[in-house]
XYZ file of N, CA and C in Angstrom:
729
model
N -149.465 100.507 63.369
C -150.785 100.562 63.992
C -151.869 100.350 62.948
N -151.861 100.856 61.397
C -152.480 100.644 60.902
C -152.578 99.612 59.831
N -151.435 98.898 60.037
C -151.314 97.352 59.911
C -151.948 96.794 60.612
N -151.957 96.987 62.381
C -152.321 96.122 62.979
C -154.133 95.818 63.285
N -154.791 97.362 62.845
C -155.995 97.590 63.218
C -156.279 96.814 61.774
N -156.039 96.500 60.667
C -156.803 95.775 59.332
C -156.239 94.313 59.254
N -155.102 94.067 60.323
C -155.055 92.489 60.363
C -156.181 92.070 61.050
N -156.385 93.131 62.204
C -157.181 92.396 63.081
C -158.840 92.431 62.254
N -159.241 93.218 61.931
C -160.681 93.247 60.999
C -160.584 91.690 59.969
N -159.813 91.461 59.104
C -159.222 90.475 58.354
C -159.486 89.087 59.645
N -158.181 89.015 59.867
C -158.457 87.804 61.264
C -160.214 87.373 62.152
N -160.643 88.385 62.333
C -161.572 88.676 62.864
C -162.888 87.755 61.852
N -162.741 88.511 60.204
C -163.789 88.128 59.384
C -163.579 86.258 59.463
N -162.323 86.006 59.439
C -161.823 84.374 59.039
C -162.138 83.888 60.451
N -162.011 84.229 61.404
C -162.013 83.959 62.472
C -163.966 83.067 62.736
N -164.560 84.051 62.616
C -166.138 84.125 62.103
C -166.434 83.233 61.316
N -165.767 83.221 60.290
C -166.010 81.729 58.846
C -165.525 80.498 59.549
N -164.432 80.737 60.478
C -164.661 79.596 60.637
C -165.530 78.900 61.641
N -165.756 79.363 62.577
C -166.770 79.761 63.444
C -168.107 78.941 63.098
N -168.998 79.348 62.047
C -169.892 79.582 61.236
C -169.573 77.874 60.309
N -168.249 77.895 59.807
C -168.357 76.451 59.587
C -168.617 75.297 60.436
N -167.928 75.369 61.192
C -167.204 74.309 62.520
C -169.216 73.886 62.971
N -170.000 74.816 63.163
C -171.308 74.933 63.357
C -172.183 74.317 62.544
N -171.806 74.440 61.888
C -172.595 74.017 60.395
C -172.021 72.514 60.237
N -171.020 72.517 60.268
C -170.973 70.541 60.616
C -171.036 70.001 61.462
N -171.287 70.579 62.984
C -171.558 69.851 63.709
C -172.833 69.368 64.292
N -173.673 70.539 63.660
C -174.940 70.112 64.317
C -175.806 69.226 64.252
N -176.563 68.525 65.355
C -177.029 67.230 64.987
C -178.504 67.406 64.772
N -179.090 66.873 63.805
C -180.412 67.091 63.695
C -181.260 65.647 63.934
N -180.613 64.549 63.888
C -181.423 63.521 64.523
C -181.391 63.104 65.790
N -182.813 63.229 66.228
C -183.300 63.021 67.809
C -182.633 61.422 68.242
N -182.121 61.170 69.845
C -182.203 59.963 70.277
C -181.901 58.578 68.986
N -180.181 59.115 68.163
C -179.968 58.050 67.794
C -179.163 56.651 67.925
N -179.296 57.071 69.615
C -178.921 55.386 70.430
C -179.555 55.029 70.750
N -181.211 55.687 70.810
C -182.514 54.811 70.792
C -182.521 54.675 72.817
N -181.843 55.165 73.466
C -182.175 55.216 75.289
C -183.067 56.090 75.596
N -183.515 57.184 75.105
C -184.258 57.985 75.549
C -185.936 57.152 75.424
N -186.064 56.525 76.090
C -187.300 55.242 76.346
C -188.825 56.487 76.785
N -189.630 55.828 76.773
C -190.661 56.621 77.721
C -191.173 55.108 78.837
N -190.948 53.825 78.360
C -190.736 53.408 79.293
C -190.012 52.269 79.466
N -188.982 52.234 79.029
C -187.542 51.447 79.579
C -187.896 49.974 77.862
N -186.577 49.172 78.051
C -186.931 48.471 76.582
C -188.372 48.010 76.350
N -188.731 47.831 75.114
C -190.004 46.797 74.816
C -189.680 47.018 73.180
N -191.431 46.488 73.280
C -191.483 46.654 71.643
C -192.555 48.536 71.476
N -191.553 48.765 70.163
C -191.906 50.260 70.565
C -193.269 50.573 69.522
N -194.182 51.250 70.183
C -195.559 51.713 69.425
C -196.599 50.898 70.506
N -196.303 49.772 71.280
C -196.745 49.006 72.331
C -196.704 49.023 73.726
N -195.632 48.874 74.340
C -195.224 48.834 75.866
C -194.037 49.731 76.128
N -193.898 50.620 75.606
C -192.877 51.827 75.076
C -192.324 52.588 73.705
N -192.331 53.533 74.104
C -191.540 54.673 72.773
C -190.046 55.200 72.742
N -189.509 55.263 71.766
C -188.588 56.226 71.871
C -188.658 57.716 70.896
N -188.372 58.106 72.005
C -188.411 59.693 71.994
C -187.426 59.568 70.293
N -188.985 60.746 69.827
C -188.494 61.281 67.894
C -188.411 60.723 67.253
N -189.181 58.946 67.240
C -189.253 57.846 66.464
C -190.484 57.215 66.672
N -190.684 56.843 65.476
C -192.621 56.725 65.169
C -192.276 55.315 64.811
N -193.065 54.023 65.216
C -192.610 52.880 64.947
C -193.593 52.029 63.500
N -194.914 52.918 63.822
C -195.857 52.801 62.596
C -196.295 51.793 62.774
N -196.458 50.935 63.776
C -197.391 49.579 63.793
C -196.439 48.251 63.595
N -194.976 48.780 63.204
C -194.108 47.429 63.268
C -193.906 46.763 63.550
N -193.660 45.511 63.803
C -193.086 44.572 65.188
C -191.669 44.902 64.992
N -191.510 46.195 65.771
C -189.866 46.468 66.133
C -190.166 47.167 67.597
N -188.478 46.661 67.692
C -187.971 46.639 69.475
C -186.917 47.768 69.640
N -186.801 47.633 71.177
C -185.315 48.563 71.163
C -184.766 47.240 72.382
N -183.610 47.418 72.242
C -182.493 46.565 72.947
C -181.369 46.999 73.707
N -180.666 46.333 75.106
C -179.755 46.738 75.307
C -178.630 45.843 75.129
N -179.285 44.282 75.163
C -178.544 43.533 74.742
C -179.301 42.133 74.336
N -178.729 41.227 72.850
C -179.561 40.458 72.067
C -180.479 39.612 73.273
N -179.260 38.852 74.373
C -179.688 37.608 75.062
C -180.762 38.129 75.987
N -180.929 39.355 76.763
C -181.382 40.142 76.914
C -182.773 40.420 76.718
N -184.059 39.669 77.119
C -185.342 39.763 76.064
C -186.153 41.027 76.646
N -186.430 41.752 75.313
C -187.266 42.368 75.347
C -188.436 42.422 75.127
N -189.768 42.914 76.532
C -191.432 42.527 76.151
C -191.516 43.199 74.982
N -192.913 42.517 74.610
C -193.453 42.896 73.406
C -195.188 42.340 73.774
N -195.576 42.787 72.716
C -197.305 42.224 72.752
C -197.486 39.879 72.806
N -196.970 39.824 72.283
C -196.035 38.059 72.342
C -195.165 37.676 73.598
N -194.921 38.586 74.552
C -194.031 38.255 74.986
C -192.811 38.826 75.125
N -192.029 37.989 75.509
C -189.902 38.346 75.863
C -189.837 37.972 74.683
N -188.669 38.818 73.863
C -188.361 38.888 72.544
C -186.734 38.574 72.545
N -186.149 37.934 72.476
C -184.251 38.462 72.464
C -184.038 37.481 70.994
N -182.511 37.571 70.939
C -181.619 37.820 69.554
C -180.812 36.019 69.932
N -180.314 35.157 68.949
C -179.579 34.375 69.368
C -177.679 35.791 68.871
N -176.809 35.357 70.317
C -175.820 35.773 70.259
C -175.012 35.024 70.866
N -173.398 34.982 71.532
C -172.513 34.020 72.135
C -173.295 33.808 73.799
N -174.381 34.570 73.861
C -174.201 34.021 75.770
C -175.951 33.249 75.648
N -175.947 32.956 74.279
C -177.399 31.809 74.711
C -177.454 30.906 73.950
N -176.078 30.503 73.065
C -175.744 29.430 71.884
C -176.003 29.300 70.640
N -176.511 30.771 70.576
C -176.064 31.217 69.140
C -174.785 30.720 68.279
N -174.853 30.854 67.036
C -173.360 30.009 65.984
C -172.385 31.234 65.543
N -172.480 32.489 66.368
C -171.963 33.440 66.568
C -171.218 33.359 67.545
N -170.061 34.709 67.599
C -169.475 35.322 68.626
C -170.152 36.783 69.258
N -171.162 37.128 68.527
C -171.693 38.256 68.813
C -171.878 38.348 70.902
N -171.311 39.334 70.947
C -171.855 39.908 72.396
C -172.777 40.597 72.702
N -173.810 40.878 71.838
C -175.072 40.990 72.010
C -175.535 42.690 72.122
N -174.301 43.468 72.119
C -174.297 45.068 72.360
C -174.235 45.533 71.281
N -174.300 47.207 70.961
C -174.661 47.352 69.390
C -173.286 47.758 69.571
N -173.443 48.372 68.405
C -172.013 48.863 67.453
C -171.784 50.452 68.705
N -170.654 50.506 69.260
C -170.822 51.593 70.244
C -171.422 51.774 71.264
N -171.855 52.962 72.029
C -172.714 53.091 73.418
C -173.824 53.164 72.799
N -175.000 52.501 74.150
C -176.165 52.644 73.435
C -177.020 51.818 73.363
N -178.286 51.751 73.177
C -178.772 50.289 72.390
C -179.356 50.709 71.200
N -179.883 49.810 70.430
C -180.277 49.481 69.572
C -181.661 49.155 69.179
N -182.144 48.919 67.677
C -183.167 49.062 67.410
C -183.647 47.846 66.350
N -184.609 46.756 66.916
C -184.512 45.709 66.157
C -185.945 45.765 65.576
N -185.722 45.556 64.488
C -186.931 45.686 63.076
C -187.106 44.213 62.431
N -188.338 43.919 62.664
C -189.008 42.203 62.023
C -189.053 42.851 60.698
N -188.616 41.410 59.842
C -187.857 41.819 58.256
C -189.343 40.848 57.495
N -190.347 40.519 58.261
C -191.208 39.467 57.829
C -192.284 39.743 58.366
N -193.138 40.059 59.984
C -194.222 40.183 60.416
C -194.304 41.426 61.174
N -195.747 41.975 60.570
C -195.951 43.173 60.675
C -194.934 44.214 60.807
N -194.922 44.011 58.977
C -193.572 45.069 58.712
C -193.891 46.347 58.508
N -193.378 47.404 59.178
C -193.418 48.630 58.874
C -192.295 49.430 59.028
N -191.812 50.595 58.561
C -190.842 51.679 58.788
C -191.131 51.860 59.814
N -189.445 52.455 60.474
C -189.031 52.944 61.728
C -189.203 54.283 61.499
N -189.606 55.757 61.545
C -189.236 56.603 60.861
C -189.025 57.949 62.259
N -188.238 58.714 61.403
C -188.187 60.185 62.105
C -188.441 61.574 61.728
N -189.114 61.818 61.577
C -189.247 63.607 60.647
C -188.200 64.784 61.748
N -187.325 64.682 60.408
C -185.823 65.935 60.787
C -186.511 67.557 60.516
N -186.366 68.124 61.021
C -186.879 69.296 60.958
C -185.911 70.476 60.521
N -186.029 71.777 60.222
C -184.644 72.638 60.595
C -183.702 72.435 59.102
N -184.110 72.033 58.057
C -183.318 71.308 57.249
C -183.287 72.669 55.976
N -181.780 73.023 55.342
C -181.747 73.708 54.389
C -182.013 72.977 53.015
N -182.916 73.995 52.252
C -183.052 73.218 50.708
C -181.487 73.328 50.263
N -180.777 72.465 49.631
C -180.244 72.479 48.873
C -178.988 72.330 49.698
N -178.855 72.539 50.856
C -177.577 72.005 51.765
C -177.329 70.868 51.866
N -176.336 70.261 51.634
C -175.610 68.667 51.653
C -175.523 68.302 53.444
N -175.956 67.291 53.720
C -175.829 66.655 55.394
C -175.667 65.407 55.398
N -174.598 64.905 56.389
C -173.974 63.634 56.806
C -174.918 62.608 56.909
N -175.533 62.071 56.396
C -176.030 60.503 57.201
C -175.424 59.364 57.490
N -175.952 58.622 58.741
C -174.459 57.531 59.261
C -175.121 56.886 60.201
N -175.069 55.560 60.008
C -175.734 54.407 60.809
C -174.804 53.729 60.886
N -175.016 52.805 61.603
C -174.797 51.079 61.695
C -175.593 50.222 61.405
N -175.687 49.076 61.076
C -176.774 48.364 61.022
C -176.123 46.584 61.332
N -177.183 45.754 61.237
C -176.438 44.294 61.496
C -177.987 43.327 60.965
N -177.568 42.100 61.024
C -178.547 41.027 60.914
C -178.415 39.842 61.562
N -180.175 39.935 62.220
C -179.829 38.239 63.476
C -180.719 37.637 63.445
N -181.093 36.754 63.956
C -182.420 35.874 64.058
C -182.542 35.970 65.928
N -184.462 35.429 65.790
C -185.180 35.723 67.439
C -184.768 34.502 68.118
N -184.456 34.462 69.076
C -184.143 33.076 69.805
C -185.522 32.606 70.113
N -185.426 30.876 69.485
C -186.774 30.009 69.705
C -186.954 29.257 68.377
N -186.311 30.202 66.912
C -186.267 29.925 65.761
C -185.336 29.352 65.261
N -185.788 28.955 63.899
C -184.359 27.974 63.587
C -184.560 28.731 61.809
N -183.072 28.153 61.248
C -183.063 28.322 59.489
C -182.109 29.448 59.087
N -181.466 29.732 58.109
C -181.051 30.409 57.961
C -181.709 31.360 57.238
N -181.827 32.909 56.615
C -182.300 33.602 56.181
C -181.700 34.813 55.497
N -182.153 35.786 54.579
C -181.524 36.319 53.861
C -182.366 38.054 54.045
N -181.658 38.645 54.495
C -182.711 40.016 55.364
C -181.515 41.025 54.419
N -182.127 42.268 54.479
C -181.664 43.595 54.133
C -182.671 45.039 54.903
N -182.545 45.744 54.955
C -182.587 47.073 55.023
C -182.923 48.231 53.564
N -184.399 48.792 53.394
C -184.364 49.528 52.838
C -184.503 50.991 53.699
N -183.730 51.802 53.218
C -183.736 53.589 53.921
C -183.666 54.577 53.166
N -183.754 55.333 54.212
C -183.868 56.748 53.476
C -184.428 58.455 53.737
N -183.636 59.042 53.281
C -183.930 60.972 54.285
C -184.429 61.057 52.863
N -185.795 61.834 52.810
C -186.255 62.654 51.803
C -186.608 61.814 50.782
N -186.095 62.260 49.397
C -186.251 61.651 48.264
C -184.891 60.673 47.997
N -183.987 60.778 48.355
C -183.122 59.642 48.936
C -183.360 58.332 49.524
N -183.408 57.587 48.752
C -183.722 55.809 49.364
C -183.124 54.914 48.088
N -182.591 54.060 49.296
C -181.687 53.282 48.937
C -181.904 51.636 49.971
N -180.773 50.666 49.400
C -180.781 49.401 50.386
C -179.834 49.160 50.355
N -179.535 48.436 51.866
C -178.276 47.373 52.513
C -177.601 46.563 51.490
N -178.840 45.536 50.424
C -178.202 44.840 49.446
C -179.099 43.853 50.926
N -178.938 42.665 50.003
C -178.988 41.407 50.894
C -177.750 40.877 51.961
N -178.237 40.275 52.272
C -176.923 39.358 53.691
C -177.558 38.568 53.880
N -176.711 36.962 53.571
C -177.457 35.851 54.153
C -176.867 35.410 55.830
N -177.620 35.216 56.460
C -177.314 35.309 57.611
C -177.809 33.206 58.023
N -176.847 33.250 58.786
C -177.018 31.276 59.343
C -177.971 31.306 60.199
N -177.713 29.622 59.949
C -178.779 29.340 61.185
C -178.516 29.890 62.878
N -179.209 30.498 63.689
C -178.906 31.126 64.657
C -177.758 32.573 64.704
N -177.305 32.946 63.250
C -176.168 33.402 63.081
C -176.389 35.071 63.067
N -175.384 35.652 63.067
C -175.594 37.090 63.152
C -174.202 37.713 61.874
N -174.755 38.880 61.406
C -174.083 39.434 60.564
C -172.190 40.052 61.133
N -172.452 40.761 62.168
C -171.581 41.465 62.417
C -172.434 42.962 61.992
N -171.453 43.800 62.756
C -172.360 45.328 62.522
C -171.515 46.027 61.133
N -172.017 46.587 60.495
C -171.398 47.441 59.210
C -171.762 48.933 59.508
N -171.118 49.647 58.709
C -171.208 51.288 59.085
C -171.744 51.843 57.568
N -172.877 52.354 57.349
C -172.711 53.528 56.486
C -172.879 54.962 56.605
N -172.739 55.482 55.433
C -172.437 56.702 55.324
C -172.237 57.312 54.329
N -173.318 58.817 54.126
C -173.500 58.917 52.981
C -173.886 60.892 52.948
N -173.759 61.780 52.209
C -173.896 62.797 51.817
C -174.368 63.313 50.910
N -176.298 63.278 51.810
C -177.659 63.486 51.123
C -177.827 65.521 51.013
N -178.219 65.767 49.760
C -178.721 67.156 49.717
C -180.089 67.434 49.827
N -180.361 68.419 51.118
C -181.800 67.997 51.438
C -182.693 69.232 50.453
N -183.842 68.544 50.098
C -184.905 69.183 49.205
C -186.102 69.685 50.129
N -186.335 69.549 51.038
C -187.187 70.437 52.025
C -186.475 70.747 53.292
N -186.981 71.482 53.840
C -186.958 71.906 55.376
C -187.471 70.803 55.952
N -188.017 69.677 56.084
C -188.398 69.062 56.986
C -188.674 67.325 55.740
N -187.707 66.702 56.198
C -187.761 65.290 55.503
C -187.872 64.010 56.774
N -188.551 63.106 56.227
C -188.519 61.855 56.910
C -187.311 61.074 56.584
N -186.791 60.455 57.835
C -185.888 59.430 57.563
C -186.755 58.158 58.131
N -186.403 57.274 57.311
C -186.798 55.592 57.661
C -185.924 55.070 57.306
N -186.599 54.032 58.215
C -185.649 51.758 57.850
C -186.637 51.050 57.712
N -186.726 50.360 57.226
C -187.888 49.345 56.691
C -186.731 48.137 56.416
N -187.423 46.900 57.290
C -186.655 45.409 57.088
C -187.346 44.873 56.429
N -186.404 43.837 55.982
C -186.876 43.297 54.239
C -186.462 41.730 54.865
N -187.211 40.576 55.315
C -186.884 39.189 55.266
C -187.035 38.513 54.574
N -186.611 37.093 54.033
C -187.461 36.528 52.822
C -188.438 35.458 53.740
N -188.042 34.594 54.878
C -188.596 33.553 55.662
C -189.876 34.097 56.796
N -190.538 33.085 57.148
C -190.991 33.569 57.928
C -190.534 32.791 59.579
N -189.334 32.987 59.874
C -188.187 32.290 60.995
C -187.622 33.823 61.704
N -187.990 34.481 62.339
C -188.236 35.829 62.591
C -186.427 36.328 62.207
N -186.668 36.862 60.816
C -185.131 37.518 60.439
C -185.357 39.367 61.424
N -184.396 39.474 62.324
C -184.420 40.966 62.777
C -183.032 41.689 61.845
N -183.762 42.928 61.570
C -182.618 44.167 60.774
C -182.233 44.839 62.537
N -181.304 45.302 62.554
C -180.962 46.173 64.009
C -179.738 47.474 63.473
N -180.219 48.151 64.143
C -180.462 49.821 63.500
C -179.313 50.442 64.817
N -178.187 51.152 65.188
C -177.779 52.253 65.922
C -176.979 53.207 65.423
N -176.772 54.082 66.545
C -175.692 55.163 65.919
C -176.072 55.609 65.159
N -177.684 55.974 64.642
C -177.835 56.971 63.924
C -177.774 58.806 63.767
N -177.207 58.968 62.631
C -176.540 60.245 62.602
C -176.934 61.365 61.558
N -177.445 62.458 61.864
C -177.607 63.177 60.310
C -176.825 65.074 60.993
N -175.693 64.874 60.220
C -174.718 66.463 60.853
C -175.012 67.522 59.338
N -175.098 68.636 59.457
C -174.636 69.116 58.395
C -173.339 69.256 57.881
N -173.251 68.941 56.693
C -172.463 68.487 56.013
C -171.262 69.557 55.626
N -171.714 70.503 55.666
C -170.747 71.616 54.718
C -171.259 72.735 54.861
N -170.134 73.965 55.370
C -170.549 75.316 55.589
C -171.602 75.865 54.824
N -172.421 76.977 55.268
C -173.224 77.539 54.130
C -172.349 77.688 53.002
N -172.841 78.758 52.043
C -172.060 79.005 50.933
C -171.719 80.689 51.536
N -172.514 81.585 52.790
C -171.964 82.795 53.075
C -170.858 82.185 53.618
N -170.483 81.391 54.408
C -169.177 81.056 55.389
C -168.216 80.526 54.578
N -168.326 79.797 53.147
C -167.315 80.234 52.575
C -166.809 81.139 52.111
N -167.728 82.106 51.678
C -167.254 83.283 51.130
C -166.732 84.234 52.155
N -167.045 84.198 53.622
C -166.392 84.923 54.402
C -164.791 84.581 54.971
N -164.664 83.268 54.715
C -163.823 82.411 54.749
C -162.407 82.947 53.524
N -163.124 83.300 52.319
C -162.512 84.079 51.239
C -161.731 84.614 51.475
N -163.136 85.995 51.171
C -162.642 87.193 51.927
C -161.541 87.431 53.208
N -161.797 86.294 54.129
C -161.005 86.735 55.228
C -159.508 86.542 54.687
N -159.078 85.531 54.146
C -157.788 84.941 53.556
C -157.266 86.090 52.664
N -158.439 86.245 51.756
C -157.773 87.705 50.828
C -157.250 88.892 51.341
N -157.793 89.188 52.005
C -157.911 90.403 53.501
C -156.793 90.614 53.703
N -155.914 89.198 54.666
C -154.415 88.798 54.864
C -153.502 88.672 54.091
N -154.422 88.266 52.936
C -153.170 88.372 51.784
C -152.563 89.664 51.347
N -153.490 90.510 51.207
C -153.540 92.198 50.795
C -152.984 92.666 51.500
N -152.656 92.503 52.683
C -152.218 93.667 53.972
C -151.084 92.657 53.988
N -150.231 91.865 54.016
C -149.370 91.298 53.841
C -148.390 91.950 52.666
N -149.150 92.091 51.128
C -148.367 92.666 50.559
C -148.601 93.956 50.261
N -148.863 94.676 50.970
C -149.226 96.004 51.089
C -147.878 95.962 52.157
N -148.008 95.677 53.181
C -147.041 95.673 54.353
C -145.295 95.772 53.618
N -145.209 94.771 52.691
C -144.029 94.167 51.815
C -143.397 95.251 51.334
N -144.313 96.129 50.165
C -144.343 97.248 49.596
C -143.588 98.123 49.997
N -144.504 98.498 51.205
C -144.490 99.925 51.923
C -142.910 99.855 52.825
N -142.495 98.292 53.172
C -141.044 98.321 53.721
C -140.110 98.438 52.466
N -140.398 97.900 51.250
C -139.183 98.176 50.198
C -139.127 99.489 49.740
N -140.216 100.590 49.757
C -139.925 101.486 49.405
C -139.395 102.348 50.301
N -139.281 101.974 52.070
C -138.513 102.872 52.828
C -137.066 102.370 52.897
């Protein structure tokens, strides 16, 4: 019985750590990062719609559900060359996963996409994880050479270049990366980088920011709990060899 009442205290503490971890990595702190939560259905966003927890800053960027697909804007229907309008692609025009997407002019009226994360521990490590791709606007011609600069906090970094064909599209890529945040409350951005002026689009989904890794109490309860079991284990051992 009094084995069983200090396994269970033991079990109980680990039980809790893990608890306390499992929490701690799952939680998501970036708003609407399939970009659907519209206020009013696709366009170009800061103009003829928003998406909810994303500030577009005056950009000429869109949200999408699909390239061929045009989305208004202050100019007009905006879409992507992909396989269903004779694009030199196979692209099907959907992003990387459920969802749509978020297309950023790498050349006119460029500005960051951005989001201010809130809720954020100093000094806690958290997941960041996108997709991203590169296409040109249907109407244009040339090939072009676009990238992606980003970034949570004091963290910023770039895609690197991609030359992308005439009418051609990148394919989608995944990153992913494990930023330690320095305030409670950091901005994340994308900012597209074109060299032409043949409208190069950056396109943005699946954005992700989880915490990364238990506190440092939930490991230590995590410890403790293991030690706990270990002790009453050979305490248990003991107490049978000496009867």
């Amino acid at each position: 019985m009094h084995f069983s009442k200090h396994f269970a205290v033991a079990a109980a503490a680990l039980s809790a750590a893990l608890v306390m971890g499992g929490a701690a990595h799952a939680t998501q702190y970036a708003v609407n990062g399939d970009f659907t939560q519209l206020t009013n259905g696709l366009g170009e966003l800061g103009y003829n719609t928003d998406a909810t927890g994303w500030s577009a800053n005056g950009g000429y960027n869109f949200v999408f559900t699909q390239g061929d697909v045009e989305s208004p804007g202050f100019f007009g229907g905006l879409g992507l060359w992909d396989a269903n309008n004779g694009g030199s692609n196979t692209w099907n025009g959907l992003a990387a996963g459920a969802g749509n997407f978020a297309a950023l002019d790498g050349d006119f009226q460029t500005a960051p996409l951005t989001q201010t994360i809130s809720g954020l521990t100093i000094g806690q490590s958290y997941n960041l994880s996108f997709n991203y791709a590169f296409g040109q606007q249907t109407g244009f011609d040339g090939p072009t050479v676009q990238s992606i600069i980003f970034g949570l906090g004091d963290f910023s970094t770039t895609t690197g270049d991609f030359n992308v064909a005439n009418h051609g599209f990148t394919g989608w890529h995944a990153f992913s990366a494990v930023i330690k945040a320095t305030s409670t409350s950091e901005v994340l951005s994308f900012l597209a980088v074109g060299d032409k002026p043949v409208p190069p689009f950056a396109l943005v989904s699946n954005v992700s920011l989880t915490g990364g890794v238990p506190e440092p109490a939930a490991w230590t309860m995590m410890i403790l709990g293991f030690g706990g079991l270990g002790a009453i284990a050979r305490r248990r051992r003991a107490a049978t060899a000496a009867a």
